[in-house]
CSV table of C-alpha atoms in Angstrom, one decimal:
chain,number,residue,atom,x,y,z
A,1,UNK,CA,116.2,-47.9,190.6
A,2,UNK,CA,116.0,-51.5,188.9
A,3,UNK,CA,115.8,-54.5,191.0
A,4,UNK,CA,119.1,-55.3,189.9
A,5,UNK,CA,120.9,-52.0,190.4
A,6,UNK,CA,119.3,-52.4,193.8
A,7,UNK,CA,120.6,-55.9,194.5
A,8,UNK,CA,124.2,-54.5,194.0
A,9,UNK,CA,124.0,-51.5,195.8
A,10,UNK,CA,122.6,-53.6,198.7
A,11,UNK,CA,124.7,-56.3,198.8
A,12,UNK,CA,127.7,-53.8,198.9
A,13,UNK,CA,126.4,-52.5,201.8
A,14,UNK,CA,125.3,-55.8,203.7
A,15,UNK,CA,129.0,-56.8,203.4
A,16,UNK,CA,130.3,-54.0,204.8
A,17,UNK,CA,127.8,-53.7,207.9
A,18,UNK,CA,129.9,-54.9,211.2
A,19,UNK,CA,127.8,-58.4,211.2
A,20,UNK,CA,128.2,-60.5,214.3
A,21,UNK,CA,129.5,-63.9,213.5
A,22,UNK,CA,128.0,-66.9,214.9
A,23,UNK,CA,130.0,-69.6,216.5
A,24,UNK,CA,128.9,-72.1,214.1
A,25,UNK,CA,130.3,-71.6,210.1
A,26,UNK,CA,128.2,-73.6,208.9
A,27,UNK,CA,124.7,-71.1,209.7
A,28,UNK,CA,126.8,-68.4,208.5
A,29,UNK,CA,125.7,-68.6,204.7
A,30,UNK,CA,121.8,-69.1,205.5
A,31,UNK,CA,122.4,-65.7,207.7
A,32,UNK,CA,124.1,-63.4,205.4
A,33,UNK,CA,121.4,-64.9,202.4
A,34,UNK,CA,118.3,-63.9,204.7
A,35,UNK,CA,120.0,-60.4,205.6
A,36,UNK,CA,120.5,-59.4,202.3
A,37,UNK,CA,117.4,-60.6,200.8
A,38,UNK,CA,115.2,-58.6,203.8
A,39,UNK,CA,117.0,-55.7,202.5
A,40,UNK,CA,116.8,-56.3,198.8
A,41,UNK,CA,113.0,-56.8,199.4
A,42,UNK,CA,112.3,-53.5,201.1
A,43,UNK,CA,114.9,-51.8,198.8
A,44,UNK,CA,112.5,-52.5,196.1
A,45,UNK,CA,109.1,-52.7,197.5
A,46,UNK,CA,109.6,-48.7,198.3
A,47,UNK,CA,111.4,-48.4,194.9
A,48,UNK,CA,108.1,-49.5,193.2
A,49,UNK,CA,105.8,-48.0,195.5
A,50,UNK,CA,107.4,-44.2,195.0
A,51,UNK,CA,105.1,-42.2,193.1
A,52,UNK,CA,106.0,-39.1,190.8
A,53,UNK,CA,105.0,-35.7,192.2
A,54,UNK,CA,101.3,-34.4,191.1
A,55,UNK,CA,101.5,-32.4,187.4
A,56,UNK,CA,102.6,-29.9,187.0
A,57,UNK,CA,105.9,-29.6,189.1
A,58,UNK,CA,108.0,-27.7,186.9
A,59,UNK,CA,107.7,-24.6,183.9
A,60,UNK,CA,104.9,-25.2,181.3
A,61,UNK,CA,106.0,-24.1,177.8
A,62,UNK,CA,103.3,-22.7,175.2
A,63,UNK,CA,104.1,-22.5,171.6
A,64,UNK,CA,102.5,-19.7,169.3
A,65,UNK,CA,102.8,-21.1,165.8
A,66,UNK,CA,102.2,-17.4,164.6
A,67,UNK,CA,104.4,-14.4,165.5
A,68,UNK,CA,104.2,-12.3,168.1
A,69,UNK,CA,101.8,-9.3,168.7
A,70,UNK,CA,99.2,-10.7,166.7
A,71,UNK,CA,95.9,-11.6,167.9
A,72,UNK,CA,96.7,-15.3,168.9
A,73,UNK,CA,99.6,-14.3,170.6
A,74,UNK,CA,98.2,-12.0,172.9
A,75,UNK,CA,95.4,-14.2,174.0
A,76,UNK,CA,98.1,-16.6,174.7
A,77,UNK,CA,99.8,-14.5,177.1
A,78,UNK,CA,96.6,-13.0,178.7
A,79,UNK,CA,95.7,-16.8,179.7
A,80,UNK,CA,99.3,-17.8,180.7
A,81,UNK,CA,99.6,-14.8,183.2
A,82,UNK,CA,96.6,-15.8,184.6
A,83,UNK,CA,97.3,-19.5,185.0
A,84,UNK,CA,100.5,-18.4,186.2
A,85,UNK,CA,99.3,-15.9,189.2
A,86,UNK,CA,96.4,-18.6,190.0
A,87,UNK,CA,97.7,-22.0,190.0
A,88,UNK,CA,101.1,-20.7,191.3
A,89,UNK,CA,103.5,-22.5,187.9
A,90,UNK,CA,105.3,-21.0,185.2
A,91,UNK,CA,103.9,-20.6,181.8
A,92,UNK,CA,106.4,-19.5,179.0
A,93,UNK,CA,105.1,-18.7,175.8
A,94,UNK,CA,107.3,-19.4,172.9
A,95,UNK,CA,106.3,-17.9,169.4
A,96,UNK,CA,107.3,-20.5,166.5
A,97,UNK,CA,106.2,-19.1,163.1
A,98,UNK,CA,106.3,-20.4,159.4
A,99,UNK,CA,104.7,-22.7,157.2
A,100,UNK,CA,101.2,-21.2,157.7
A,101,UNK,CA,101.3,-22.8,161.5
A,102,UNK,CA,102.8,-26.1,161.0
A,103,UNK,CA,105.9,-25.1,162.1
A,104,UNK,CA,105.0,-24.7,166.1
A,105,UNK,CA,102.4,-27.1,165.5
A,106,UNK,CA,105.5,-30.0,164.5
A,107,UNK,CA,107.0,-28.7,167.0
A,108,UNK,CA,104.5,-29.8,170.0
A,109,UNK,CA,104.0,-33.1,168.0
A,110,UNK,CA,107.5,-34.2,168.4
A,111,UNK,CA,107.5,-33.3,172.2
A,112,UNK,CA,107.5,-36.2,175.0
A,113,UNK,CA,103.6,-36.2,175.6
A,114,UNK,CA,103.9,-35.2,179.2
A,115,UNK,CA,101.7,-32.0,179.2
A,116,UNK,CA,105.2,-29.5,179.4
A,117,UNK,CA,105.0,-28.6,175.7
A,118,UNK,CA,101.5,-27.4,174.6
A,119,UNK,CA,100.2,-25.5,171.6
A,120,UNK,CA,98.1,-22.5,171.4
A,121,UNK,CA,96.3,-21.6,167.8
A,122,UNK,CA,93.6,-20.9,165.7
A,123,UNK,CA,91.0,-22.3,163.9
A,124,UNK,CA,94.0,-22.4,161.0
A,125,UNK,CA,95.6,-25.1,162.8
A,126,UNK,CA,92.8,-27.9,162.1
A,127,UNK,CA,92.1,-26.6,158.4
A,128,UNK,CA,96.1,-27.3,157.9
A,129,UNK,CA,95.3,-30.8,155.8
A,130,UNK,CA,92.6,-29.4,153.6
A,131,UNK,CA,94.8,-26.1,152.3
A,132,UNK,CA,98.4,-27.5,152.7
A,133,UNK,CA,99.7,-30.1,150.1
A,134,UNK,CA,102.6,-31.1,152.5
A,135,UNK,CA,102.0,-31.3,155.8
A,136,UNK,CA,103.2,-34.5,157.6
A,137,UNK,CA,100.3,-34.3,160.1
A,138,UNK,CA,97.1,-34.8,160.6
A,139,UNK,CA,95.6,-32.0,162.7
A,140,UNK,CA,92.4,-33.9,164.0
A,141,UNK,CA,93.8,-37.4,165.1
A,142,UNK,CA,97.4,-36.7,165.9
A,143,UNK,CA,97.0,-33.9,168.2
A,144,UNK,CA,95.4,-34.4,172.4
A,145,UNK,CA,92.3,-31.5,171.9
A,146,UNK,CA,92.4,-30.1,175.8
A,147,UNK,CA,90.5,-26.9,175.7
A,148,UNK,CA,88.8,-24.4,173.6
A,149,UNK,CA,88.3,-21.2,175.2
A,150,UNK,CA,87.3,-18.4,173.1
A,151,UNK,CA,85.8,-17.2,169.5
A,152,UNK,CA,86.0,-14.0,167.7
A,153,UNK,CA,83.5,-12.4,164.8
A,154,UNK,CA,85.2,-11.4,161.9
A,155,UNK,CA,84.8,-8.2,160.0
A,156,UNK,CA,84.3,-7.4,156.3
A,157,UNK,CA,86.4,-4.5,155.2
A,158,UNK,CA,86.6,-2.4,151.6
A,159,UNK,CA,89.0,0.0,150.5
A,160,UNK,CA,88.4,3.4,151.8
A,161,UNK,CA,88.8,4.3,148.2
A,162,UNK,CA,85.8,2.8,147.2
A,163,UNK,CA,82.4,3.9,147.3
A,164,UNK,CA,79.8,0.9,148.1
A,165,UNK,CA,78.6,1.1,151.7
A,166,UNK,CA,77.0,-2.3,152.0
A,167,UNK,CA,78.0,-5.8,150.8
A,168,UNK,CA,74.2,-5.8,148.5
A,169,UNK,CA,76.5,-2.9,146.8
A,170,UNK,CA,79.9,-4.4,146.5
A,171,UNK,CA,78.1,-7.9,144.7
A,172,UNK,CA,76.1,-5.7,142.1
A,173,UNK,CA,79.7,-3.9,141.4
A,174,UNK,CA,81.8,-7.2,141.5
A,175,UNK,CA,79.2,-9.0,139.0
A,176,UNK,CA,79.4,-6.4,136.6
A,177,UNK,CA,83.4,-5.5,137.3
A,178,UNK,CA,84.7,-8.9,138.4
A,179,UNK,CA,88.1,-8.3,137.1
A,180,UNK,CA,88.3,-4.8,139.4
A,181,UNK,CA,87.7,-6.9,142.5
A,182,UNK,CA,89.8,-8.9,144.7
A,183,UNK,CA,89.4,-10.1,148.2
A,184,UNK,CA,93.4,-10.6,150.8
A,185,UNK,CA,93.5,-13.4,153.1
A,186,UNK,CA,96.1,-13.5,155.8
A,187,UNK,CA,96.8,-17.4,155.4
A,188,UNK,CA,95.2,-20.3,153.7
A,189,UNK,CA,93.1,-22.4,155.9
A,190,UNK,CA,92.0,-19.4,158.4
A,191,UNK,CA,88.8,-18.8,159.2
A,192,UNK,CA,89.0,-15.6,157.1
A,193,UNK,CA,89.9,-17.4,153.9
A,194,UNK,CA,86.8,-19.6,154.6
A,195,UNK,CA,84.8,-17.0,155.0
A,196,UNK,CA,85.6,-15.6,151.6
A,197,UNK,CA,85.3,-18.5,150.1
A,198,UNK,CA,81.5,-19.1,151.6
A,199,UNK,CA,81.6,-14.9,150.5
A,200,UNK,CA,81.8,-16.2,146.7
A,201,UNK,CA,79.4,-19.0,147.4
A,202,UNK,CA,76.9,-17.5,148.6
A,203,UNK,CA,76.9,-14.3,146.5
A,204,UNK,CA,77.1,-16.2,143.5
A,205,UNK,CA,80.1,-14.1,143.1
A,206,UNK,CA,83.6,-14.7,141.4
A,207,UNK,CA,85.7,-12.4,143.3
A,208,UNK,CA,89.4,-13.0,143.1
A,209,UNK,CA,91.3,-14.3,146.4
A,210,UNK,CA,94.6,-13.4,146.4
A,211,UNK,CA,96.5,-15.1,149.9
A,212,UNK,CA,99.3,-13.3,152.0
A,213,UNK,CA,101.6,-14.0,154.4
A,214,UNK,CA,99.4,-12.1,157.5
A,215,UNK,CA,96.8,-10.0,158.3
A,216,UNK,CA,99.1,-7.0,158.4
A,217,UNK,CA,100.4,-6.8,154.5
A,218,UNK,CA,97.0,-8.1,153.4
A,219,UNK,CA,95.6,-5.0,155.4
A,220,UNK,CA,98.1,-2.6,154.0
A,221,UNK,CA,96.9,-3.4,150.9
A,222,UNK,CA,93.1,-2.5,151.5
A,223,UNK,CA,94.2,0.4,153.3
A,224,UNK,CA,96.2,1.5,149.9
A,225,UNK,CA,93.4,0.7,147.4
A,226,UNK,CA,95.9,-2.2,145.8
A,227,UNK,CA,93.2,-4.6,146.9
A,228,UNK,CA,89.5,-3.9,147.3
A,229,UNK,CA,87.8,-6.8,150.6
A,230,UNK,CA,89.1,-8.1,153.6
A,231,UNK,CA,87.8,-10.6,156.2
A,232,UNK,CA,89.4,-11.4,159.3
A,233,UNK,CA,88.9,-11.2,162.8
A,234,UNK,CA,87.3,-8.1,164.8
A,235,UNK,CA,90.5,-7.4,166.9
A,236,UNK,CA,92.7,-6.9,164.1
A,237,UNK,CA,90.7,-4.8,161.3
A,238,UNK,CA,88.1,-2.8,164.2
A,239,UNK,CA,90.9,-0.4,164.8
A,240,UNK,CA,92.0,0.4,161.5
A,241,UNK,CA,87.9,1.0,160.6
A,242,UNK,CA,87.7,3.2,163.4
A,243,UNK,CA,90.6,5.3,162.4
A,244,UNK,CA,88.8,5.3,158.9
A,245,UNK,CA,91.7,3.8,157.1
A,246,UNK,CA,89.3,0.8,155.9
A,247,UNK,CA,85.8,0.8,156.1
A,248,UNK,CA,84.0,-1.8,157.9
A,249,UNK,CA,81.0,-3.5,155.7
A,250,UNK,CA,79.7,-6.1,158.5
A,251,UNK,CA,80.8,-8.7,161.1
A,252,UNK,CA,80.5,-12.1,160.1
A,253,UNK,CA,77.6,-13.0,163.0
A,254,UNK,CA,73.9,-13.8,163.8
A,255,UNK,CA,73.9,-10.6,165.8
A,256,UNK,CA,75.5,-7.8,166.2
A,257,UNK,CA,79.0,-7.2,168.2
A,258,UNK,CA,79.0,-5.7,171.6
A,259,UNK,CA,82.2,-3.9,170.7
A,260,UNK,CA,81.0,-2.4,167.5
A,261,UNK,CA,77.2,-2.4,167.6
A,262,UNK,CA,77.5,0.2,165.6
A,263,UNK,CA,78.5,-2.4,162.3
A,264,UNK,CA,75.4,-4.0,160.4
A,265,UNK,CA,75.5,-8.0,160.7
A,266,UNK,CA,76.5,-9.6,157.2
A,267,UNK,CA,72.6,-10.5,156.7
A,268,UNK,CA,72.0,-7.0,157.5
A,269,UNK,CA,74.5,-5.5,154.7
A,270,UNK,CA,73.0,-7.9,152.4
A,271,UNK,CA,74.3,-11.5,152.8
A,272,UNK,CA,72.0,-14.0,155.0
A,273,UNK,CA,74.4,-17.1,156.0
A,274,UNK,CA,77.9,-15.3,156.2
A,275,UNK,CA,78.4,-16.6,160.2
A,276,UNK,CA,81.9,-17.5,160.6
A,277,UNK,CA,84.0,-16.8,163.7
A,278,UNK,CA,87.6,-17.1,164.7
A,279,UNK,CA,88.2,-19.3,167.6
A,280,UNK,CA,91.5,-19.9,169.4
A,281,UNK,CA,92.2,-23.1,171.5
A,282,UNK,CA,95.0,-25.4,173.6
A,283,UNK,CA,96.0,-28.6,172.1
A,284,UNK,CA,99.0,-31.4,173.2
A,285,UNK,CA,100.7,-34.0,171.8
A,286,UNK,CA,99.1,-37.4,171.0
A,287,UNK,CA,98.4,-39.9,174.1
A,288,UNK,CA,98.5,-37.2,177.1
A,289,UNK,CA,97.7,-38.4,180.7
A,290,UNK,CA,93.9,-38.1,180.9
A,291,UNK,CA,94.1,-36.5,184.7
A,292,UNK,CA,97.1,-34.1,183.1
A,293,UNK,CA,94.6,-33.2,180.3
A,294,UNK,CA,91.5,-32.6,182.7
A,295,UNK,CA,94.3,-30.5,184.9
A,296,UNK,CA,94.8,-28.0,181.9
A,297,UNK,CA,91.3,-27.9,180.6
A,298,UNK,CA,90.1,-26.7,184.3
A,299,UNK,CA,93.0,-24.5,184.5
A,300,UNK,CA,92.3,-23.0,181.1
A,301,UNK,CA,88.5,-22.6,181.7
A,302,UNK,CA,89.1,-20.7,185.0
A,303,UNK,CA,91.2,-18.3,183.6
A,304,UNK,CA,89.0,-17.7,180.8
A,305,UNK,CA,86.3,-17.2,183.4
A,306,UNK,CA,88.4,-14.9,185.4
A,307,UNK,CA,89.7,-12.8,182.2
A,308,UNK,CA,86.2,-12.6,180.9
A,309,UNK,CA,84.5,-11.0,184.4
A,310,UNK,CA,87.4,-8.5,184.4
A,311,UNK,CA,86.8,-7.1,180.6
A,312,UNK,CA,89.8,-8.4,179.1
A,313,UNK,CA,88.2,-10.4,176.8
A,314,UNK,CA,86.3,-7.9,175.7
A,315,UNK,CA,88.7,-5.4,174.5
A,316,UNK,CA,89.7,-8.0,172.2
A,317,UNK,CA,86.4,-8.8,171.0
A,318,UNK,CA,87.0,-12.6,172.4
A,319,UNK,CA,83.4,-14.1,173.6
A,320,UNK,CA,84.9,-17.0,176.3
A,321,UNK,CA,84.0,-20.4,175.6
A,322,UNK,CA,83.8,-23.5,178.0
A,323,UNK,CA,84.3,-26.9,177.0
A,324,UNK,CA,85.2,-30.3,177.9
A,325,UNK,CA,88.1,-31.8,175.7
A,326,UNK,CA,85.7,-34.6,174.3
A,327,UNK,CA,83.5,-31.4,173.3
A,328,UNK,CA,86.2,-29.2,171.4
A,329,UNK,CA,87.1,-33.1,169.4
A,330,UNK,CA,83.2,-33.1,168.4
A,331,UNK,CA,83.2,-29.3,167.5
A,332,UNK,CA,86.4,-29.8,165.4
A,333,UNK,CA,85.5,-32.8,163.5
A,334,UNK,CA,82.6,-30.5,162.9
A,335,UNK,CA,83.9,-27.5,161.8
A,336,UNK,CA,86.6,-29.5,159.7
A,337,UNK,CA,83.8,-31.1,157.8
A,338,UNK,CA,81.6,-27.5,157.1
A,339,UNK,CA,85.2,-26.6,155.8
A,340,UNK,CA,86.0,-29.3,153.9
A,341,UNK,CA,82.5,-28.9,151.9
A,342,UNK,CA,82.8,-25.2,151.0
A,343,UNK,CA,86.5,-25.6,150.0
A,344,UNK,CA,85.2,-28.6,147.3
A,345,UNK,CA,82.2,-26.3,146.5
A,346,UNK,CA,85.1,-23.9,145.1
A,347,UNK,CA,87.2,-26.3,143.6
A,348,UNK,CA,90.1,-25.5,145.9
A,349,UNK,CA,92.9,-27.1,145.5
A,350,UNK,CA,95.9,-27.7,148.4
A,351,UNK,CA,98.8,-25.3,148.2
């Protein structure tokens, strides 16, 4: 209530209240003026002294800027359950796809900054400026970074139909054959389109990359022989190796996976330096309330925590991580700049 919406409603009031009426007319003026101004004060001393209720107080929206079922999407959904059982408020999850991301991602950018419309993505989402030629945001400065809280190792996959067991075997081939060669991406700008790139780089290689619309066609295409290499995270390829309908080459890390320690490392198969992961983290429009930020970055971390002593992050091939919001901005600027340099190393140019 303003102070003037207040000094009407009160002053409606004071004239209607039975007042008693001195004897004298001529005190009645100052008496009625120092009623109504008591009661104006007081109207509007508790007017400005109400405080809004403690975040959150109603339903928390998350929006997947990727469809659903995938990877993303399901970590989304394990961590809003949790929040949701543990902290006692409603966490819808909202899938917004298109545009390699940008679509949800717009989306949260154009909500009121109040902490009620968040986004959940990839490392894609950060990489959206160097890969996209039209993309009316910048990813880095333009979002509120609130939480990382997990990373994936990626898997390199061949064709069942081709022969070469390690990656020492498919660069020999691909140098003398480069034209029989070609590696699917499931979007520009994810971490599996980067690590193809460094692939190239670092094999001295020349191996076509041909990008899709998702992991699932790009994968279909492996699976069929149409395309040769993949790489992209564990939890989408590990199950298709398993069934033997690709075959898995090497994860993309220092060491080996605990869900497939059976898989060489990339150094391992052949090729030292390969170490990319996926990683998946909660972001908010620009110029949140630092105490609503802190709120979600504790509530994010403890379900994490919670999902990663019960397994559930395993199964997925997720390793938690734990960071302060001002640690995920330093991470990202980062990872944005190793990026940046291995996408001008291949003369990449925006789409």
């Amino acid at each position: 209530m303003t102070k003037r919406n207040a000094e009407r409603a009160i002053s409606r009031t004071a004239t209607a209240l039975p007042v008693a009426r001195p004897r004298a007319t001529k005190g009645r003026r100052p008496f009625l003026k120092a009623l109504l101004t008591g009661l104006i004060s007081i109207a509007w001393v508790h007017g400005v002294s109400a405080q809004p209720a403690k975040y959150p107080t109603h339903p928390i929206k998350i929006i997947v800027p990727f469809a659903a079922g995938g990877g993303v999407d399901a970590f989304a959904r394990l961590l809003g359950k949790q929040i949701e059982e543990k902290r006692g408020v409603t966490v819808v999850i909202e899938n917004r796809a298109g545009a390699n991301g940008t679509v949800g991602a717009n989306g949260v950018l154009q909500s009121e900054p109040d902490g009620y419309t968040l986004l959940f993505s990839a490392a894609t989402h950060v990489m959206a400026k160097q890969v996209m030629s039209k993309v009316s945001f910048d990813p880095v400065t333009d979002f509120t970074n609130i939480a990382r809280v997990g990373e994936a190792p990626m898997l390199v996959v061949i064709s069942p139909k081709n022969s070469q067991k390690t990656i020492t075997e498919v660069v020999e081939d691909a140098k003398k054959n480069p034209t029989q060669w070609q590696f699917g991406v499931s979007a520009i700008g994810s971490p599996g389109h980067i690590a193809t790139i460094a692939f190239n780089h670092l094999a001295g290689a020349k191996i076509t990359i041909v990008p899709y619309r998702g992991t699932a066609p790009a994968l279909t295409d492996v699976m069929g022989g149409h395309i040769q290499l993949m790489i992209d995270p564990v939890i989408a390829l590990l199950p298709m190796a398993r069934d033997g309908q690709v075959k898995a080459l090497a994860t993309t890390t220092a060491k080996r996976s605990q869900l497939a320690p059976e898989i060489p490392t990339a150094a391992e198969s052949g090729l030292p330096g390969l170490e990319f992961s996926s990683w998946y983290g909660l972001w908010g429009p620009k110029n949140m309330p630092a105490e609503t930020v802190a709120w979600l970055n504790t509530a994010m971390a403890d379900a994490t925590r919670e999902l990663a002593a019960a397994g559930r992050l395993a199964s997925l091939g997720i390793e938690p991580v734990y960071e302060s919001p001002e640690e995920f901005g330093t991470f990202i600027k980062r990872e944005v700049a190793r990026n940046a340099e291995l996408l001008k190393a291949a003369d990449f140019k925006p789409m």
